[in-house]
Amino acid sequence: MVTIYGYVRVSSRDQNEDRQLAALQEIVGTEKNIFIDKQSGKDFERPQYKKMVRKMRKDDLLYIKSIDRLGRNYIEIQEQWRVLTKEKGIDIVVLDMPLLDTRRGKDLMGTFLSDIVLQVLSFVAENERINIHQRQAEGIAAAKARGVRFGRPQIEPPDHFESIVRAWERKQITVHEAIRQCGMSESTFYRRLREYRSEHKSA
């Protein structure tokens, strides 16, 4: 008996998978056979994808919305396609590209056309991934040039930092108490302490 599966992937946890889910739910029927990963498409080290592949048996059917939802790595998309269709013997349907339906055209010409379309779309998917990373890098560089700071905001020392340091140096309080009064982590405290000493030494 053929079991129908659906696979959904979004690149990050804050992206919405509803559009893909809506397209697959009517076809697959049961949500337990729809597997969702919120992860980059750069490789196939994805927990839900791996779980789905383990469950699949020969002649099962897999639906995906578009080829870039399967992945965005040119070589690995084609390798996974080969593993799924040739080694596991399942069929794949890409909803946004009707030519990528392995149930059709299983003769030489049909296979040849599908392979060409798969190669082109795999290339486009990876090229878009590269472009996304390039745009992100350019955006970060431009933001840094404007003075935008990334990462966690720096914790500034309290107004009475000097008196805390002096009390600690005189052994009136422990280092743990000094850190607690400053509201910092240990590493931040020592970094601020080095900066404080450097500033006062130069002064």
PDB file of C-alpha atoms in Angstrom:
ATOM      1  CA  MET A   1       0.000   0.000   0.000  1.00  0.00           C
ATOM      2  CA  VAL A   2       1.372   3.422  -0.993  1.00  0.00           C
ATOM      3  CA  THR A   3       1.890   5.911   1.837  1.00  0.00           C
ATOM      4  CA  ILE A   4       1.861   9.596   0.929  1.00  0.00           C
ATOM      5  CA  TYR A   5       4.271  11.969   2.670  1.00  0.00           C
ATOM      6  CA  GLY A   6       4.847  15.702   2.595  1.00  0.00           C
ATOM      7  CA  TYR A   7       7.994  17.621   3.444  1.00  0.00           C
ATOM      8  CA  VAL A   8       8.149  21.270   4.543  1.00  0.00           C
ATOM      9  CA  ARG A   9      11.246  23.338   5.204  1.00  0.00           C
ATOM     10  CA  VAL A  10      11.691  26.952   6.246  1.00  0.00           C
ATOM     11  CA  SER A  11      15.090  28.518   6.799  1.00  0.00           C
ATOM     12  CA  SER A  12      14.597  29.767  10.358  1.00  0.00           C
ATOM     13  CA  ARG A  13      12.271  29.471  13.333  1.00  0.00           C
ATOM     14  CA  ASP A  14      10.678  32.860  12.705  1.00  0.00           C
ATOM     15  CA  GLN A  15       9.623  32.024   9.151  1.00  0.00           C
ATOM     16  CA  ASN A  16       6.093  30.805   8.503  1.00  0.00           C
ATOM     17  CA  GLU A  17       5.467  27.371   7.039  1.00  0.00           C
ATOM     18  CA  ASP A  18       1.704  27.881   6.566  1.00  0.00           C
ATOM     19  CA  ARG A  19       1.865  28.346   2.780  1.00  0.00           C
ATOM     20  CA  GLN A  20       3.657  25.048   2.282  1.00  0.00           C
ATOM     21  CA  LEU A  21       1.432  23.268   4.803  1.00  0.00           C
ATOM     22  CA  ALA A  22      -1.743  24.495   3.116  1.00  0.00           C
ATOM     23  CA  ALA A  23      -0.518  23.149  -0.223  1.00  0.00           C
ATOM     24  CA  LEU A  24       0.330  19.720   1.217  1.00  0.00           C
ATOM     25  CA  GLN A  25      -2.440  19.052   3.742  1.00  0.00           C
ATOM     26  CA  GLU A  26      -5.164  18.441   1.169  1.00  0.00           C
ATOM     27  CA  ILE A  27      -2.940  16.016  -0.736  1.00  0.00           C
ATOM     28  CA  VAL A  28      -1.312  14.135   2.117  1.00  0.00           C
ATOM     29  CA  GLY A  29      -4.457  13.986   4.214  1.00  0.00           C
ATOM     30  CA  THR A  30      -2.920  13.351   7.633  1.00  0.00           C
ATOM     31  CA  GLU A  31      -0.549  15.769   9.352  1.00  0.00           C
ATOM     32  CA  LYS A  32       1.410  12.921  10.947  1.00  0.00           C
ATOM     33  CA  ASN A  33       2.878  12.216   7.497  1.00  0.00           C
ATOM     34  CA  ILE A  34       3.998  15.820   6.977  1.00  0.00           C
ATOM     35  CA  PHE A  35       7.488  16.474   8.290  1.00  0.00           C
ATOM     36  CA  ILE A  36       8.702  20.016   9.023  1.00  0.00           C
ATOM     37  CA  ASP A  37      12.246  21.282   9.487  1.00  0.00           C
ATOM     38  CA  LYS A  38      13.052  24.850  10.477  1.00  0.00           C
ATOM     39  CA  GLN A  39      16.598  24.809   9.253  1.00  0.00           C
ATOM     40  CA  SER A  40      18.910  25.968   6.484  1.00  0.00           C
ATOM     41  CA  GLY A  41      18.814  24.104   3.177  1.00  0.00           C
ATOM     42  CA  LYS A  42      22.598  24.033   2.849  1.00  0.00           C
ATOM     43  CA  ASP A  43      22.714  20.303   3.661  1.00  0.00           C
ATOM     44  CA  PHE A  44      20.462  17.391   4.636  1.00  0.00           C
ATOM     45  CA  GLU A  45      21.498  17.089   8.283  1.00  0.00           C
ATOM     46  CA  ARG A  46      17.920  17.797   9.373  1.00  0.00           C
ATOM     47  CA  PRO A  47      16.157  15.716  12.055  1.00  0.00           C
ATOM     48  CA  GLN A  48      12.670  15.621  10.548  1.00  0.00           C
ATOM     49  CA  TYR A  49      13.935  14.930   7.039  1.00  0.00           C
ATOM     50  CA  LYS A  50      16.026  12.016   8.318  1.00  0.00           C
ATOM     51  CA  LYS A  51      13.073  10.674  10.313  1.00  0.00           C
ATOM     52  CA  MET A  52      10.849  10.828   7.226  1.00  0.00           C
ATOM     53  CA  VAL A  53      13.378   9.032   5.018  1.00  0.00           C
ATOM     54  CA  ARG A  54      13.707   6.244   7.595  1.00  0.00           C
ATOM     55  CA  LYS A  55       9.935   5.707   7.527  1.00  0.00           C
ATOM     56  CA  MET A  56       9.605   5.623   3.746  1.00  0.00           C
ATOM     57  CA  ARG A  57       9.235   2.341   1.899  1.00  0.00           C
ATOM     58  CA  LYS A  58       9.379   1.355  -1.756  1.00  0.00           C
ATOM     59  CA  ASP A  59       6.574   2.853  -3.899  1.00  0.00           C
ATOM     60  CA  ASP A  60       5.726   5.522  -1.287  1.00  0.00           C
ATOM     61  CA  LEU A  61       5.049   9.020  -2.593  1.00  0.00           C
ATOM     62  CA  LEU A  62       6.659  12.298  -1.440  1.00  0.00           C
ATOM     63  CA  TYR A  63       5.233  15.763  -2.147  1.00  0.00           C
ATOM     64  CA  ILE A  64       7.201  18.986  -1.751  1.00  0.00           C
ATOM     65  CA  LYS A  65       6.099  22.518  -2.655  1.00  0.00           C
ATOM     66  CA  SER A  66       9.249  23.478  -4.577  1.00  0.00           C
ATOM     67  CA  ILE A  67      12.729  22.079  -5.126  1.00  0.00           C
ATOM     68  CA  ASP A  68      14.387  24.696  -2.880  1.00  0.00           C
ATOM     69  CA  ARG A  69      12.275  23.388   0.032  1.00  0.00           C
ATOM     70  CA  LEU A  70      14.056  20.065  -0.412  1.00  0.00           C
ATOM     71  CA  GLY A  71      17.412  21.835  -0.279  1.00  0.00           C
ATOM     72  CA  ARG A  72      19.676  24.549  -1.634  1.00  0.00           C
ATOM     73  CA  ASN A  73      22.865  22.620  -2.318  1.00  0.00           C
ATOM     74  CA  TYR A  74      23.254  21.725  -5.998  1.00  0.00           C
ATOM     75  CA  ILE A  75      25.203  18.499  -5.522  1.00  0.00           C
ATOM     76  CA  GLU A  76      23.308  17.278  -2.469  1.00  0.00           C
ATOM     77  CA  ILE A  77      19.850  17.878  -3.958  1.00  0.00           C
ATOM     78  CA  GLN A  78      20.710  15.622  -6.874  1.00  0.00           C
ATOM     79  CA  GLU A  79      22.286  13.010  -4.596  1.00  0.00           C
ATOM     80  CA  GLN A  80      19.235  12.928  -2.321  1.00  0.00           C
ATOM     81  CA  TRP A  81      16.958  12.724  -5.342  1.00  0.00           C
ATOM     82  CA  ARG A  82      18.951   9.684  -6.537  1.00  0.00           C
ATOM     83  CA  VAL A  83      18.847   8.045  -3.092  1.00  0.00           C
ATOM     84  CA  LEU A  84      15.094   8.552  -2.752  1.00  0.00           C
ATOM     85  CA  THR A  85      14.072   7.520  -6.261  1.00  0.00           C
ATOM     86  CA  LYS A  86      16.678   4.886  -7.122  1.00  0.00           C
ATOM     87  CA  GLU A  87      17.775   3.340  -3.815  1.00  0.00           C
ATOM     88  CA  LYS A  88      14.541   3.641  -1.825  1.00  0.00           C
ATOM     89  CA  GLY A  89      12.278   3.374  -4.875  1.00  0.00           C
ATOM     90  CA  ILE A  90       9.869   6.160  -3.950  1.00  0.00           C
ATOM     91  CA  ASP A  91       8.209   8.711  -6.229  1.00  0.00           C
ATOM     92  CA  ILE A  92       8.575  12.477  -5.794  1.00  0.00           C
ATOM     93  CA  VAL A  93       6.201  15.232  -6.902  1.00  0.00           C
ATOM     94  CA  VAL A  94       7.302  18.892  -6.900  1.00  0.00           C
ATOM     95  CA  LEU A  95       4.074  20.908  -6.891  1.00  0.00           C
ATOM     96  CA  ASP A  96       5.534  24.099  -8.369  1.00  0.00           C
ATOM     97  CA  MET A  97       7.197  22.217 -11.240  1.00  0.00           C
ATOM     98  CA  PRO A  98       4.888  19.587 -12.836  1.00  0.00           C
ATOM     99  CA  LEU A  99       7.755  18.204 -14.943  1.00  0.00           C
ATOM    100  CA  LEU A 100       9.334  16.979 -11.709  1.00  0.00           C
ATOM    101  CA  ASP A 101       6.887  14.148 -11.117  1.00  0.00           C
ATOM    102  CA  THR A 102       8.647  10.806 -11.177  1.00  0.00           C
ATOM    103  CA  ARG A 103       5.352   8.930 -11.657  1.00  0.00           C
ATOM    104  CA  ARG A 104       5.259  10.238 -15.208  1.00  0.00           C
ATOM    105  CA  GLY A 105       7.575   9.636 -18.110  1.00  0.00           C
ATOM    106  CA  LYS A 106       9.540   6.727 -16.715  1.00  0.00           C
ATOM    107  CA  ASP A 107      10.834   5.966 -20.219  1.00  0.00           C
ATOM    108  CA  LEU A 108      14.256   7.183 -21.359  1.00  0.00           C
ATOM    109  CA  MET A 109      13.016  10.522 -22.749  1.00  0.00           C
ATOM    110  CA  GLY A 110      10.909  11.298 -19.669  1.00  0.00           C
ATOM    111  CA  THR A 111      13.817  10.515 -17.359  1.00  0.00           C
ATOM    112  CA  PHE A 112      16.154  12.629 -19.496  1.00  0.00           C
ATOM    113  CA  LEU A 113      13.837  15.669 -19.364  1.00  0.00           C
ATOM    114  CA  SER A 114      13.301  15.300 -15.608  1.00  0.00           C
ATOM    115  CA  ASP A 115      17.048  15.107 -15.024  1.00  0.00           C
ATOM    116  CA  ILE A 116      17.619  18.312 -16.999  1.00  0.00           C
ATOM    117  CA  VAL A 117      14.883  20.187 -15.107  1.00  0.00           C
ATOM    118  CA  LEU A 118      16.225  18.899 -11.770  1.00  0.00           C
ATOM    119  CA  GLN A 119      19.747  20.070 -12.583  1.00  0.00           C
ATOM    120  CA  VAL A 120      18.565  23.524 -13.619  1.00  0.00           C
ATOM    121  CA  LEU A 121      16.344  24.005 -10.557  1.00  0.00           C
ATOM    122  CA  SER A 122      19.042  22.657  -8.215  1.00  0.00           C
ATOM    123  CA  PHE A 123      21.493  25.162  -9.655  1.00  0.00           C
ATOM    124  CA  VAL A 124      18.968  27.999  -9.244  1.00  0.00           C
ATOM    125  CA  ALA A 125      18.286  26.975  -5.614  1.00  0.00           C
ATOM    126  CA  GLU A 126      21.986  26.961  -4.689  1.00  0.00           C
ATOM    127  CA  ASN A 127      22.655  30.170  -6.594  1.00  0.00           C
ATOM    128  CA  GLU A 128      19.887  31.874  -4.630  1.00  0.00           C
ATOM    129  CA  ARG A 129      21.398  30.608  -1.357  1.00  0.00           C
ATOM    130  CA  ILE A 130      24.755  32.110  -2.344  1.00  0.00           C
ATOM    131  CA  ASN A 131      23.083  35.397  -3.297  1.00  0.00           C
ATOM    132  CA  ILE A 132      21.206  35.513   0.020  1.00  0.00           C
ATOM    133  CA  HIS A 133      24.455  35.100   1.964  1.00  0.00           C
ATOM    134  CA  GLN A 134      26.151  37.740  -0.169  1.00  0.00           C
ATOM    135  CA  ARG A 135      23.302  40.206   0.388  1.00  0.00           C
ATOM    136  CA  GLN A 136      23.417  39.516   4.134  1.00  0.00           C
ATOM    137  CA  ALA A 137      27.181  40.086   4.240  1.00  0.00           C
ATOM    138  CA  GLU A 138      26.858  43.314   2.244  1.00  0.00           C
ATOM    139  CA  GLY A 139      24.030  44.491   4.503  1.00  0.00           C
ATOM    140  CA  ILE A 140      26.060  43.786   7.655  1.00  0.00           C
ATOM    141  CA  ALA A 141      29.111  45.552   6.221  1.00  0.00           C
ATOM    142  CA  ALA A 142      27.016  48.593   5.292  1.00  0.00           C
ATOM    143  CA  ALA A 143      25.404  48.660   8.753  1.00  0.00           C
ATOM    144  CA  LYS A 144      28.797  48.456  10.452  1.00  0.00           C
ATOM    145  CA  ALA A 145      30.011  51.333   8.277  1.00  0.00           C
ATOM    146  CA  ARG A 146      27.052  53.370   9.605  1.00  0.00           C
ATOM    147  CA  GLY A 147      28.096  52.526  13.163  1.00  0.00           C
ATOM    148  CA  VAL A 148      25.496  49.847  13.854  1.00  0.00           C
ATOM    149  CA  ARG A 149      26.799  47.371  16.438  1.00  0.00           C
ATOM    150  CA  PHE A 150      25.928  43.688  16.356  1.00  0.00           C
ATOM    151  CA  GLY A 151      25.803  41.096  19.100  1.00  0.00           C
ATOM    152  CA  ARG A 152      24.783  41.516  22.708  1.00  0.00           C
ATOM    153  CA  PRO A 153      24.699  45.069  24.031  1.00  0.00           C
ATOM    154  CA  GLN A 154      27.692  45.802  26.240  1.00  0.00           C
ATOM    155  CA  ILE A 155      27.057  45.965  29.970  1.00  0.00           C
ATOM    156  CA  GLU A 156      28.359  49.253  31.267  1.00  0.00           C
ATOM    157  CA  PRO A 157      29.972  49.369  34.726  1.00  0.00           C
ATOM    158  CA  PRO A 158      27.837  50.955  37.460  1.00  0.00           C
ATOM    159  CA  ASP A 159      28.501  54.511  38.599  1.00  0.00           C
ATOM    160  CA  HIS A 160      30.133  53.241  41.797  1.00  0.00           C
ATOM    161  CA  PHE A 161      32.389  50.752  39.945  1.00  0.00           C
ATOM    162  CA  GLU A 162      35.517  52.463  41.292  1.00  0.00           C
ATOM    163  CA  SER A 163      34.421  52.087  44.914  1.00  0.00           C
ATOM    164  CA  ILE A 164      33.538  48.394  44.312  1.00  0.00           C
ATOM    165  CA  VAL A 165      36.988  47.791  42.832  1.00  0.00           C
ATOM    166  CA  ARG A 166      38.697  49.516  45.738  1.00  0.00           C
ATOM    167  CA  ALA A 167      36.684  47.534  48.274  1.00  0.00           C
ATOM    168  CA  TRP A 168      37.642  44.316  46.508  1.00  0.00           C
ATOM    169  CA  GLU A 169      41.318  45.290  46.260  1.00  0.00           C
ATOM    170  CA  ARG A 170      41.323  46.025  50.017  1.00  0.00           C
ATOM    171  CA  LYS A 171      39.740  42.589  50.581  1.00  0.00           C
ATOM    172  CA  GLN A 172      36.693  44.207  52.130  1.00  0.00           C
ATOM    173  CA  ILE A 173      34.480  42.181  49.772  1.00  0.00           C
ATOM    174  CA  THR A 174      35.044  38.987  47.786  1.00  0.00           C
ATOM    175  CA  VAL A 175      35.344  38.951  44.007  1.00  0.00           C
ATOM    176  CA  HIS A 176      31.956  37.199  43.839  1.00  0.00           C
ATOM    177  CA  GLU A 177      30.363  40.004  45.840  1.00  0.00           C
ATOM    178  CA  ALA A 178      32.023  42.599  43.579  1.00  0.00           C
ATOM    179  CA  ILE A 179      30.653  40.824  40.502  1.00  0.00           C
ATOM    180  CA  ARG A 180      27.194  40.621  42.071  1.00  0.00           C
ATOM    181  CA  GLN A 181      27.177  44.340  42.902  1.00  0.00           C
ATOM    182  CA  CYS A 182      28.221  45.181  39.345  1.00  0.00           C
ATOM    183  CA  GLY A 183      25.516  42.952  37.848  1.00  0.00           C
ATOM    184  CA  MET A 184      28.009  41.412  35.420  1.00  0.00           C
ATOM    185  CA  SER A 185      29.340  38.029  34.488  1.00  0.00           C
ATOM    186  CA  GLU A 186      32.805  37.158  35.781  1.00  0.00           C
ATOM    187  CA  SER A 187      34.419  37.590  32.349  1.00  0.00           C
ATOM    188  CA  THR A 188      32.760  40.999  31.858  1.00  0.00           C
ATOM    189  CA  PHE A 189      33.874  42.126  35.314  1.00  0.00           C
ATOM    190  CA  TYR A 190      37.512  41.283  34.627  1.00  0.00           C
ATOM    191  CA  ARG A 191      37.363  42.893  31.203  1.00  0.00           C
ATOM    192  CA  ARG A 192      35.956  46.103  32.687  1.00  0.00           C
ATOM    193  CA  LEU A 193      38.548  45.893  35.441  1.00  0.00           C
ATOM    194  CA  ARG A 194      41.364  45.749  32.862  1.00  0.00           C
ATOM    195  CA  GLU A 195      39.871  48.726  31.025  1.00  0.00           C
ATOM    196  CA  TYR A 196      39.485  50.649  34.309  1.00  0.00           C
ATOM    197  CA  ARG A 197      43.111  49.979  35.313  1.00  0.00           C
ATOM    198  CA  SER A 198      44.401  50.836  31.860  1.00  0.00           C
ATOM    199  CA  GLU A 199      42.531  54.145  31.829  1.00  0.00           C
ATOM    200  CA  HIS A 200      43.744  55.114  35.312  1.00  0.00           C
ATOM    201  CA  LYS A 201      47.308  54.043  34.582  1.00  0.00           C
ATOM    202  CA  SER A 202      47.437  56.245  31.480  1.00  0.00           C
ATOM    203  CA  ALA A 203      45.845  59.083  33.423  1.00  0.00           C
TER     204      ALA A 203
END
